[in-house]
Amino acid sequence: MRTNRILVSACLAAVLAGCTPKDETEKKIDELLGKMTLHEKVGQMNQLSGGAWLVESAAKGEVGSILNCVDPAEINAVQRAAVEESRLGIPILVSRDVIHGFRTMFPIPLGQAATFDPALVEEGARVAAREAVSSGVRWTFSPMLDIARDPRWGRVAEGSGEDPYLDVQMGAALVRGYQSEGLAACAKHFVGYGAAEGGRDYNSTGLTERALRNTYFPAFQAAVDAGAMTLMTSFNDNDGIPSTGNRWLLKDILRDEWGFDGMVVTDWNSSGEMVAHGFASDLKHATELSVNAGVDMDMMSYGFIGFIEELVAEGKIKESQIDEAVRNILRVKFRLGLFDNPYVDENGVVAYDEAALAAAKQTALESAILLKNDGVLPLKAGRTILVTGPLADAPYEQLGTWAFDGQPEHTVTPLAALRETFNVIYEPGLAYSRDKRTDGIARARSAAARAEAIVVVVGEEAILSGEAHSLSSLDLQGAQSDLIAAMKATGKPVVVVVMAGRPLTIERDLANCGAMLYCFHPGTMGGPALADHLSGAAVPSGKSPMTFLRTAGQAPMYYNHNNTGRPNTGTETLLDDIEIAAGQTSLGCTSYYLDSGYGPLFPFGYGLSYTTFEYKNIQLSATTFGKDDTIRVEYDLSNTGAFDATEVAQLYIRDLVGSVTRPVKELKRFERVFLKAGETRHCSFDLPVADLAFWNADMQYTVEPGAFQLWVAGNAADGEALNFNVE
Ligand code: GLC
C-alpha cells in the first residue's frame, strides 16, 4: 500500500511540475534528438532503394531506411556502416513489400479476403513476418487497405475488396500478425487510391469528406487502433489535392483525430510527383509541401535530403516540424528494438518450413470460391483426367503480383498436385494466358478422347494485375475462352479453374463448363489445395470479396451502393426485346443497362459449396432498440447436403432513411460455421446499435433513429429482410 502511495505522489508531483512522466522511449528520443544536427535529422527522413551501394550514405548518417535489399549479409553491411561508422550510430530501418508472404507465398490479399477468416490471415502474416525478419527485413508496406470497387484497376489484387467491414477485419489482422513477429506494418495507400477514375491506376479521385469518412477511412483508423507503426501516402490527387501534400489528411485526421503516433512515409517518389500533378512548381516546392503537410519519410524522391536544410534556412519549414518527423521515425526504430539488436543472424534465415506451407495451403483452401457446380465436382480420385490450360503448370504466374521474394521452384502447381490424386493426361493447350495460337487446342481436343473428365486451368499471368496494370476488358485473355469452348465440345465433363488477380468477366466461360472454381492467385501451395477441392478431400468455402461483373462496362458496381431515386425493378426490357421504333419512355425510366441489365454476375459474399445450407428461424431480440442497446440476432443454420462443410454466414443491415442517402446493404458481421452433413446449429450475432453509426448530413458520427432492415444470409443478394427500429 505504501509503495502505491509513493508512486501516486511521484506522478502527482510530476504532473504538478508541468511534465507528465514520459515513457522510457520518449526520453531516449529526446536525448538522441538533442544531439542531432539538422543534416543528421534529414538523413533519418531519407529512404533509398538499394543495399551495398548505400554503405557510404549510411556511414554519413544520410539514410534512415532502405528498401528492396533482402540479402542478410548485404543488410548487415549497410547496418554496420550506420551503427558503427556514423556519428550517432542510428540503425537503419530495412523495408520490403511483403504483401502476401515473403518466401512462402500465400494467396494474394484479395484471395485472403475471400476466406472471411481474419484469424487465418493473421497467422499468415505471422508466417510472412517470421520469414522476412529472419532475412533482415523489419518493415513491410502492407496491409493495403484501399477499398476497391472497380476490377479494371489492377491493384484490386492487393487489397480486401469492396467492403469496409471486411477491410477493417482483414487489415487489423494483418497489422497484428506482422507486428507480433517484429515486422512493422504500413497501412497504405492513404487515401482513396482505389477510387481511381475509370479504374485506371494513378488517376484522380473525387471522394467527398463524407465518402472518405464512411467508406475509405474505417480500415485505416482500425489499423491505427490496432497499433500500425507506419502509414503510406497514396499517389492520387483527391478533390485536387495529392495525398502526399494533404495536411488535412496527415495532421487533422491522422494525428489530431485518430491520435496516430507512428511514422508516415510517402509512396515511391509521390512527393516529387506533385510537380507532375501541377501541385508543386519543382522538387524543392514539393518537399516543402510534403514536410509541412506532415510527411515524415521520403521514399525515393531525393527531395528531403536535397532541399530540407535550405528550406529550413529560408524559414519555409520550421525545424520543430523536422524534429516531429524524426521523433516519429526514431519511435518506430526504438519500438522495433533496432537500437538493441540492429543486425540479422546470417545463419538464421527461415523459409518454407512445414508450418509455413501448411498455413499457405489452408489459406489457399479457404480462399477458393466455387461459382458453379452442376454435380461434376468432386471428381472421383483415381479417374483419368485431362489437365489443360496455361496456368495448369505455371509456377511463377501462380504466385501472383507482388511476389518479389517468392521462389517459383517451391511452387506446387495444379499439374504436379493432380498427378498425386488422378491419372493425368496433360496437354497445355496454350503456352501462356495471352496466347492467341490455337494449334495447342487441337492437341488438347484429341487428348480429351482418352479422359473421363477435363480440368482447364486458366486466368491471368501474374504481370496482368497489380500496380500500373489496369485493363479495359476483363474477359479471359488470348484464346483461353476458345480452349474452354473446345473442351465443352468434346462432350466430356469440364471443370474450369481460374487463377487471376481480380474478378474477371467469365459469364461466357461459365456456360461452357459444368463447374468453375475461382482462385485469386493462390500462391505456393495452390496446387495441393486445388487437388483437395477437385477430389472432394476438401470442400470450397470461399466467398467473393468483390462483385463479379457481367461486363467491364458495368464498372464500378458494388453491393453497398445507394438506391437512387429510380432503382432497378428487375423487370426492365433488355436490348434484344426492345420493339422497333419503341417510344422514348416505353422502357420505363430506371437505373440499368439496356445490354447487360442491372445485376452483377455474382454478388459480394457469393460462393457455393458441395453441400447446401439453409438459414431458418432468424429472430431479433426485439423490434425496437435504444442507441445503447445490442441487437441479438439468432438463427438456425442447417447443412442440408451430403458433405461436411463450412458456411460463411453474413449479417447485413440497411438504414432505410437517413439525413444522407444510405447504402442498400452494409455488411456488419460474418462468421465461419462448420457443420457436418445433416447438422443444424443454433447460431447468433450480437450487433451493438452503435455499429449502425455513420457520418451524417451535419458531418456528425451518429446513429440516427428510424427504421432499419437486417439480413442473415450466405451472400449479399440472398435472404429475407427483418425489420427493426432505433428510437
Ligand atoms: C510502389 C507502390 C507501393 C509500394 C512502394 C514500394 O510504387 O505503390 O504500394 O509499397 O512502391 O515498393
PDB file of C-alpha atoms in Angstrom, residues 487-720:
ATOM      1  CA  MET A 487     -13.278 -28.765 -74.234  1.00  0.00           C
ATOM      2  CA  LYS A 488     -17.026 -28.319 -73.801  1.00  0.00           C
ATOM      3  CA  ALA A 489     -17.492 -29.506 -77.401  1.00  0.00           C
ATOM      4  CA  THR A 490     -15.843 -32.846 -76.581  1.00  0.00           C
ATOM      5  CA  GLY A 491     -18.902 -33.697 -74.507  1.00  0.00           C
ATOM      6  CA  LYS A 492     -16.746 -34.684 -71.521  1.00  0.00           C
ATOM      7  CA  PRO A 493     -17.431 -33.129 -68.077  1.00  0.00           C
ATOM      8  CA  VAL A 494     -15.451 -29.872 -67.898  1.00  0.00           C
ATOM      9  CA  VAL A 495     -14.156 -28.173 -64.745  1.00  0.00           C
ATOM     10  CA  VAL A 496     -12.716 -24.683 -65.173  1.00  0.00           C
ATOM     11  CA  VAL A 497     -10.261 -23.371 -62.582  1.00  0.00           C
ATOM     12  CA  VAL A 498      -9.449 -19.651 -62.783  1.00  0.00           C
ATOM     13  CA  MET A 499      -6.274 -18.223 -61.239  1.00  0.00           C
ATOM     14  CA  ALA A 500      -6.442 -14.435 -61.525  1.00  0.00           C
ATOM     15  CA  GLY A 501      -5.650 -11.196 -59.735  1.00  0.00           C
ATOM     16  CA  ARG A 502      -9.194  -9.851 -59.952  1.00  0.00           C
ATOM     17  CA  PRO A 503     -12.783 -10.901 -60.681  1.00  0.00           C
ATOM     18  CA  LEU A 504     -12.833 -11.334 -64.475  1.00  0.00           C
ATOM     19  CA  THR A 505     -15.933 -11.301 -66.690  1.00  0.00           C
ATOM     20  CA  ILE A 506     -16.365 -15.041 -67.144  1.00  0.00           C
ATOM     21  CA  GLU A 507     -20.092 -15.354 -67.954  1.00  0.00           C
ATOM     22  CA  ARG A 508     -19.351 -16.838 -71.397  1.00  0.00           C
ATOM     23  CA  ASP A 509     -16.969 -19.371 -69.883  1.00  0.00           C
ATOM     24  CA  LEU A 510     -19.412 -20.365 -67.167  1.00  0.00           C
ATOM     25  CA  ALA A 511     -21.810 -21.564 -69.867  1.00  0.00           C
ATOM     26  CA  ASN A 512     -19.086 -23.844 -71.268  1.00  0.00           C
ATOM     27  CA  CYS A 513     -18.310 -25.799 -68.131  1.00  0.00           C
ATOM     28  CA  GLY A 514     -20.036 -27.902 -65.521  1.00  0.00           C
ATOM     29  CA  ALA A 515     -18.125 -26.335 -62.669  1.00  0.00           C
ATOM     30  CA  MET A 516     -15.945 -23.297 -62.031  1.00  0.00           C
ATOM     31  CA  LEU A 517     -13.579 -22.803 -59.091  1.00  0.00           C
ATOM     32  CA  TYR A 518     -12.175 -19.259 -58.793  1.00  0.00           C
ATOM     33  CA  CYS A 519      -8.790 -18.908 -57.066  1.00  0.00           C
ATOM     34  CA  PHE A 520      -7.283 -15.414 -56.793  1.00  0.00           C
ATOM     35  CA  HIS A 521      -3.634 -16.341 -57.457  1.00  0.00           C
ATOM     36  CA  PRO A 522      -3.333 -18.966 -54.690  1.00  0.00           C
ATOM     37  CA  GLY A 523       0.428 -18.892 -54.059  1.00  0.00           C
ATOM     38  CA  THR A 524       2.992 -21.590 -53.345  1.00  0.00           C
ATOM     39  CA  MET A 525       0.504 -24.248 -52.233  1.00  0.00           C
ATOM     40  CA  GLY A 526      -2.242 -23.535 -54.743  1.00  0.00           C
ATOM     41  CA  GLY A 527      -1.812 -26.927 -56.407  1.00  0.00           C
ATOM     42  CA  PRO A 528      -2.346 -29.146 -53.364  1.00  0.00           C
ATOM     43  CA  ALA A 529      -5.323 -27.035 -52.286  1.00  0.00           C
ATOM     44  CA  LEU A 530      -6.872 -27.402 -55.728  1.00  0.00           C
ATOM     45  CA  ALA A 531      -6.293 -31.161 -55.782  1.00  0.00           C
ATOM     46  CA  ASP A 532      -8.064 -31.475 -52.420  1.00  0.00           C
ATOM     47  CA  HIS A 533     -11.022 -29.464 -53.716  1.00  0.00           C
ATOM     48  CA  LEU A 534     -11.329 -31.349 -57.014  1.00  0.00           C
ATOM     49  CA  SER A 535     -11.150 -34.739 -55.305  1.00  0.00           C
ATOM     50  CA  GLY A 536     -13.550 -33.774 -52.504  1.00  0.00           C
ATOM     51  CA  ALA A 537     -10.904 -34.158 -49.797  1.00  0.00           C
ATOM     52  CA  ALA A 538     -11.798 -30.545 -49.003  1.00  0.00           C
ATOM     53  CA  VAL A 539     -14.959 -28.570 -49.702  1.00  0.00           C
ATOM     54  CA  PRO A 540     -14.751 -24.985 -51.042  1.00  0.00           C
ATOM     55  CA  SER A 541     -15.912 -22.264 -48.610  1.00  0.00           C
ATOM     56  CA  GLY A 542     -14.583 -19.050 -50.183  1.00  0.00           C
ATOM     57  CA  LYS A 543     -16.880 -16.058 -50.648  1.00  0.00           C
ATOM     58  CA  SER A 544     -16.254 -13.252 -53.098  1.00  0.00           C
ATOM     59  CA  PRO A 545     -14.854 -10.055 -51.569  1.00  0.00           C
ATOM     60  CA  MET A 546     -15.770  -8.209 -54.757  1.00  0.00           C
ATOM     61  CA  THR A 547     -18.772  -8.188 -57.056  1.00  0.00           C
ATOM     62  CA  PHE A 548     -18.345 -10.217 -60.272  1.00  0.00           C
ATOM     63  CA  LEU A 549     -19.455  -8.139 -63.254  1.00  0.00           C
ATOM     64  CA  ARG A 550     -21.146  -9.320 -66.444  1.00  0.00           C
ATOM     65  CA  THR A 551     -19.102  -6.853 -68.493  1.00  0.00           C
ATOM     66  CA  ALA A 552     -16.377  -4.338 -67.738  1.00  0.00           C
ATOM     67  CA  GLY A 553     -18.810  -1.680 -68.877  1.00  0.00           C
ATOM     68  CA  GLN A 554     -20.782  -2.154 -65.657  1.00  0.00           C
ATOM     69  CA  ALA A 555     -17.820  -0.939 -63.565  1.00  0.00           C
ATOM     70  CA  PRO A 556     -17.853   0.389 -60.939  1.00  0.00           C
ATOM     71  CA  MET A 557     -20.519  -1.909 -59.498  1.00  0.00           C
ATOM     72  CA  TYR A 558     -20.634  -2.952 -55.836  1.00  0.00           C
ATOM     73  CA  TYR A 559     -23.254  -4.313 -53.460  1.00  0.00           C
ATOM     74  CA  ASN A 560     -23.221  -1.491 -50.905  1.00  0.00           C
ATOM     75  CA  HIS A 561     -24.449   1.147 -53.360  1.00  0.00           C
ATOM     76  CA  ASN A 562     -27.120   3.790 -52.761  1.00  0.00           C
ATOM     77  CA  ASN A 563     -30.641   3.149 -54.030  1.00  0.00           C
ATOM     78  CA  THR A 564     -31.028   6.157 -56.368  1.00  0.00           C
ATOM     79  CA  GLY A 565     -34.429   7.746 -56.952  1.00  0.00           C
ATOM     80  CA  ARG A 566     -35.206   5.252 -59.732  1.00  0.00           C
ATOM     81  CA  PRO A 567     -33.952   1.902 -58.552  1.00  0.00           C
ATOM     82  CA  ASN A 568     -33.959  -1.053 -60.863  1.00  0.00           C
ATOM     83  CA  THR A 569     -37.139  -3.144 -60.618  1.00  0.00           C
ATOM     84  CA  GLY A 570     -35.771  -6.296 -62.242  1.00  0.00           C
ATOM     85  CA  THR A 571     -38.470  -6.148 -64.928  1.00  0.00           C
ATOM     86  CA  GLU A 572     -36.578  -3.909 -67.313  1.00  0.00           C
ATOM     87  CA  THR A 573     -36.663  -4.616 -71.066  1.00  0.00           C
ATOM     88  CA  LEU A 574     -33.332  -5.755 -72.432  1.00  0.00           C
ATOM     89  CA  LEU A 575     -31.781  -4.822 -75.747  1.00  0.00           C
ATOM     90  CA  ASP A 576     -32.999  -7.720 -77.881  1.00  0.00           C
ATOM     91  CA  ASP A 577     -36.569  -7.391 -76.576  1.00  0.00           C
ATOM     92  CA  ILE A 578     -36.971  -3.708 -77.411  1.00  0.00           C
ATOM     93  CA  GLU A 579     -39.661  -3.164 -80.044  1.00  0.00           C
ATOM     94  CA  ILE A 580     -38.703  -1.480 -83.318  1.00  0.00           C
ATOM     95  CA  ALA A 581     -39.459   2.276 -83.188  1.00  0.00           C
ATOM     96  CA  ALA A 582     -40.118   1.943 -79.474  1.00  0.00           C
ATOM     97  CA  GLY A 583     -41.324   5.164 -77.850  1.00  0.00           C
ATOM     98  CA  GLN A 584     -38.839   7.226 -75.802  1.00  0.00           C
ATOM     99  CA  THR A 585     -40.339   6.305 -72.416  1.00  0.00           C
ATOM    100  CA  SER A 586     -41.588   2.853 -73.375  1.00  0.00           C
ATOM    101  CA  LEU A 587     -38.859   1.058 -71.464  1.00  0.00           C
ATOM    102  CA  GLY A 588     -39.593   2.792 -68.202  1.00  0.00           C
ATOM    103  CA  CYS A 589     -37.049   5.057 -66.540  1.00  0.00           C
ATOM    104  CA  THR A 590     -34.990   3.112 -64.038  1.00  0.00           C
ATOM    105  CA  SER A 591     -31.298   2.599 -63.424  1.00  0.00           C
ATOM    106  CA  TYR A 592     -29.959  -0.235 -65.606  1.00  0.00           C
ATOM    107  CA  TYR A 593     -28.048  -1.082 -68.799  1.00  0.00           C
ATOM    108  CA  LEU A 594     -30.078  -1.907 -71.925  1.00  0.00           C
ATOM    109  CA  ASP A 595     -27.499  -4.513 -72.944  1.00  0.00           C
ATOM    110  CA  SER A 596     -26.341  -6.061 -69.658  1.00  0.00           C
ATOM    111  CA  GLY A 597     -29.293  -5.358 -67.397  1.00  0.00           C
ATOM    112  CA  TYR A 598     -28.730  -4.302 -63.825  1.00  0.00           C
ATOM    113  CA  GLY A 599     -27.473  -7.043 -61.612  1.00  0.00           C
ATOM    114  CA  PRO A 600     -23.918  -8.419 -61.438  1.00  0.00           C
ATOM    115  CA  LEU A 601     -22.958 -11.935 -62.455  1.00  0.00           C
ATOM    116  CA  PHE A 602     -22.300 -12.807 -58.800  1.00  0.00           C
ATOM    117  CA  PRO A 603     -22.806 -10.558 -55.761  1.00  0.00           C
ATOM    118  CA  PHE A 604     -20.410  -9.708 -52.989  1.00  0.00           C
ATOM    119  CA  GLY A 605     -20.132 -12.557 -50.473  1.00  0.00           C
ATOM    120  CA  TYR A 606     -21.092 -15.220 -53.036  1.00  0.00           C
ATOM    121  CA  GLY A 607     -19.658 -18.730 -53.033  1.00  0.00           C
ATOM    122  CA  LEU A 608     -21.123 -22.220 -53.338  1.00  0.00           C
ATOM    123  CA  SER A 609     -20.253 -25.457 -51.544  1.00  0.00           C
ATOM    124  CA  TYR A 610     -20.511 -29.149 -52.359  1.00  0.00           C
ATOM    125  CA  THR A 611     -23.304 -29.184 -49.846  1.00  0.00           C
ATOM    126  CA  THR A 612     -26.246 -26.813 -49.314  1.00  0.00           C
ATOM    127  CA  PHE A 613     -27.081 -24.629 -46.345  1.00  0.00           C
ATOM    128  CA  GLU A 614     -30.394 -23.386 -45.049  1.00  0.00           C
ATOM    129  CA  TYR A 615     -30.987 -20.387 -42.775  1.00  0.00           C
ATOM    130  CA  LYS A 616     -34.089 -20.684 -40.621  1.00  0.00           C
ATOM    131  CA  ASN A 617     -35.752 -19.075 -37.582  1.00  0.00           C
ATOM    132  CA  ILE A 618     -33.901 -15.786 -37.909  1.00  0.00           C
ATOM    133  CA  GLN A 619     -35.042 -13.705 -34.955  1.00  0.00           C
ATOM    134  CA  LEU A 620     -34.146 -10.403 -33.324  1.00  0.00           C
ATOM    135  CA  SER A 621     -34.118  -9.888 -29.584  1.00  0.00           C
ATOM    136  CA  ALA A 622     -36.564  -7.012 -30.001  1.00  0.00           C
ATOM    137  CA  THR A 623     -38.129  -4.887 -32.716  1.00  0.00           C
ATOM    138  CA  THR A 624     -37.198  -1.547 -31.173  1.00  0.00           C
ATOM    139  CA  PHE A 625     -33.783  -0.641 -29.745  1.00  0.00           C
ATOM    140  CA  GLY A 626     -32.199   2.267 -27.953  1.00  0.00           C
ATOM    141  CA  LYS A 627     -28.867   3.706 -29.024  1.00  0.00           C
ATOM    142  CA  ASP A 628     -27.021   1.932 -26.198  1.00  0.00           C
ATOM    143  CA  ASP A 629     -28.625  -1.446 -26.846  1.00  0.00           C
ATOM    144  CA  THR A 630     -27.178  -4.513 -28.530  1.00  0.00           C
ATOM    145  CA  ILE A 631     -29.203  -6.379 -31.137  1.00  0.00           C
ATOM    146  CA  ARG A 632     -29.017 -10.117 -30.595  1.00  0.00           C
ATOM    147  CA  VAL A 633     -29.708 -11.950 -33.839  1.00  0.00           C
ATOM    148  CA  GLU A 634     -30.378 -15.687 -33.546  1.00  0.00           C
ATOM    149  CA  TYR A 635     -30.723 -18.138 -36.391  1.00  0.00           C
ATOM    150  CA  ASP A 636     -30.570 -21.837 -37.158  1.00  0.00           C
ATOM    151  CA  LEU A 637     -28.115 -22.911 -39.822  1.00  0.00           C
ATOM    152  CA  SER A 638     -28.524 -26.366 -41.377  1.00  0.00           C
ATOM    153  CA  ASN A 639     -26.194 -28.344 -43.609  1.00  0.00           C
ATOM    154  CA  THR A 640     -28.822 -29.895 -45.849  1.00  0.00           C
ATOM    155  CA  GLY A 641     -26.453 -31.765 -48.173  1.00  0.00           C
ATOM    156  CA  ALA A 642     -24.118 -34.748 -48.130  1.00  0.00           C
ATOM    157  CA  PHE A 643     -20.746 -33.125 -47.347  1.00  0.00           C
ATOM    158  CA  ASP A 644     -19.358 -31.817 -44.065  1.00  0.00           C
ATOM    159  CA  ALA A 645     -18.588 -28.188 -44.894  1.00  0.00           C
ATOM    160  CA  THR A 646     -18.150 -24.601 -43.725  1.00  0.00           C
ATOM    161  CA  GLU A 647     -20.533 -21.741 -44.471  1.00  0.00           C
ATOM    162  CA  VAL A 648     -19.669 -18.057 -44.059  1.00  0.00           C
ATOM    163  CA  ALA A 649     -22.813 -16.607 -42.528  1.00  0.00           C
ATOM    164  CA  GLN A 650     -23.120 -12.880 -43.185  1.00  0.00           C
ATOM    165  CA  LEU A 651     -25.143 -10.211 -41.402  1.00  0.00           C
ATOM    166  CA  TYR A 652     -26.233  -7.153 -43.388  1.00  0.00           C
ATOM    167  CA  ILE A 653     -28.237  -4.104 -42.380  1.00  0.00           C
ATOM    168  CA  ARG A 654     -29.962  -1.260 -44.170  1.00  0.00           C
ATOM    169  CA  ASP A 655     -30.719   2.178 -42.740  1.00  0.00           C
ATOM    170  CA  LEU A 656     -33.905   2.956 -44.649  1.00  0.00           C
ATOM    171  CA  VAL A 657     -33.968   6.725 -44.166  1.00  0.00           C
ATOM    172  CA  GLY A 658     -31.065   8.998 -43.251  1.00  0.00           C
ATOM    173  CA  SER A 659     -30.111  12.663 -43.278  1.00  0.00           C
ATOM    174  CA  VAL A 660     -27.994  11.498 -46.217  1.00  0.00           C
ATOM    175  CA  THR A 661     -28.806   8.614 -48.572  1.00  0.00           C
ATOM    176  CA  ARG A 662     -27.548   5.294 -47.244  1.00  0.00           C
ATOM    177  CA  PRO A 663     -26.363   2.042 -48.880  1.00  0.00           C
ATOM    178  CA  VAL A 664     -28.993  -0.579 -49.704  1.00  0.00           C
ATOM    179  CA  LYS A 665     -26.939  -3.049 -47.673  1.00  0.00           C
ATOM    180  CA  GLU A 666     -23.937  -2.975 -45.357  1.00  0.00           C
ATOM    181  CA  LEU A 667     -22.038  -5.992 -44.034  1.00  0.00           C
ATOM    182  CA  LYS A 668     -21.774  -5.717 -40.247  1.00  0.00           C
ATOM    183  CA  ARG A 669     -20.790  -9.233 -39.094  1.00  0.00           C
ATOM    184  CA  PHE A 670     -19.735 -12.579 -40.514  1.00  0.00           C
ATOM    185  CA  GLU A 671     -18.672 -15.920 -39.116  1.00  0.00           C
ATOM    186  CA  ARG A 672     -17.441 -19.233 -40.472  1.00  0.00           C
ATOM    187  CA  VAL A 673     -19.664 -22.110 -39.286  1.00  0.00           C
ATOM    188  CA  PHE A 674     -18.531 -25.717 -39.797  1.00  0.00           C
ATOM    189  CA  LEU A 675     -21.424 -28.217 -39.955  1.00  0.00           C
ATOM    190  CA  LYS A 676     -21.432 -31.923 -40.522  1.00  0.00           C
ATOM    191  CA  ALA A 677     -23.765 -33.203 -43.239  1.00  0.00           C
ATOM    192  CA  GLY A 678     -27.297 -33.028 -41.853  1.00  0.00           C
ATOM    193  CA  GLU A 679     -26.309 -30.998 -38.800  1.00  0.00           C
ATOM    194  CA  THR A 680     -28.274 -27.951 -37.644  1.00  0.00           C
ATOM    195  CA  ARG A 681     -26.750 -25.444 -35.258  1.00  0.00           C
ATOM    196  CA  HIS A 682     -28.328 -22.583 -33.362  1.00  0.00           C
ATOM    197  CA  CYS A 683     -26.146 -19.538 -34.015  1.00  0.00           C
ATOM    198  CA  SER A 684     -26.178 -15.873 -33.106  1.00  0.00           C
ATOM    199  CA  PHE A 685     -24.633 -12.471 -33.737  1.00  0.00           C
ATOM    200  CA  ASP A 686     -24.503  -9.577 -31.301  1.00  0.00           C
ATOM    201  CA  LEU A 687     -24.620  -6.208 -33.037  1.00  0.00           C
ATOM    202  CA  PRO A 688     -24.374  -3.079 -30.876  1.00  0.00           C
ATOM    203  CA  VAL A 689     -26.715  -0.381 -32.164  1.00  0.00           C
ATOM    204  CA  ALA A 690     -23.654   1.880 -32.008  1.00  0.00           C
ATOM    205  CA  ASP A 691     -22.290  -0.045 -35.016  1.00  0.00           C
ATOM    206  CA  LEU A 692     -25.082   1.491 -37.117  1.00  0.00           C
ATOM    207  CA  ALA A 693     -23.468   4.924 -36.826  1.00  0.00           C
ATOM    208  CA  PHE A 694     -22.377   6.868 -39.891  1.00  0.00           C
ATOM    209  CA  TRP A 695     -21.197  10.369 -40.803  1.00  0.00           C
ATOM    210  CA  ASN A 696     -24.435  12.245 -41.410  1.00  0.00           C
ATOM    211  CA  ALA A 697     -25.503  15.492 -43.080  1.00  0.00           C
ATOM    212  CA  ASP A 698     -24.014  17.524 -40.239  1.00  0.00           C
ATOM    213  CA  MET A 699     -20.756  15.543 -40.518  1.00  0.00           C
ATOM    214  CA  GLN A 700     -21.501  14.024 -37.128  1.00  0.00           C
ATOM    215  CA  TYR A 701     -20.728  10.356 -36.468  1.00  0.00           C
ATOM    216  CA  THR A 702     -24.005   9.148 -35.027  1.00  0.00           C
ATOM    217  CA  VAL A 703     -26.837   6.614 -35.130  1.00  0.00           C
ATOM    218  CA  GLU A 704     -29.949   8.275 -36.490  1.00  0.00           C
ATOM    219  CA  PRO A 705     -33.228   6.925 -35.119  1.00  0.00           C
ATOM    220  CA  GLY A 706     -35.628   5.297 -37.584  1.00  0.00           C
ATOM    221  CA  ALA A 707     -36.448   2.123 -39.452  1.00  0.00           C
ATOM    222  CA  PHE A 708     -33.829  -0.469 -40.359  1.00  0.00           C
ATOM    223  CA  GLN A 709     -33.697  -3.836 -42.087  1.00  0.00           C
ATOM    224  CA  LEU A 710     -31.462  -6.786 -41.328  1.00  0.00           C
ATOM    225  CA  TRP A 711     -30.484  -9.947 -43.213  1.00  0.00           C
ATOM    226  CA  VAL A 712     -28.581 -13.098 -42.293  1.00  0.00           C
ATOM    227  CA  ALA A 713     -27.594 -14.986 -45.441  1.00  0.00           C
ATOM    228  CA  GLY A 714     -24.816 -16.636 -47.438  1.00  0.00           C
ATOM    229  CA  ASN A 715     -24.224 -13.630 -49.705  1.00  0.00           C
ATOM    230  CA  ALA A 716     -25.249 -10.004 -50.242  1.00  0.00           C
ATOM    231  CA  ALA A 717     -28.205 -10.828 -52.509  1.00  0.00           C
ATOM    232  CA  ASP A 718     -29.968 -13.624 -50.603  1.00  0.00           C
ATOM    233  CA  GLY A 719     -32.224 -13.694 -47.558  1.00  0.00           C
ATOM    234  CA  GLU A 720     -35.412 -12.150 -46.291  1.00  0.00           C
TER     235      GLU A 720
END
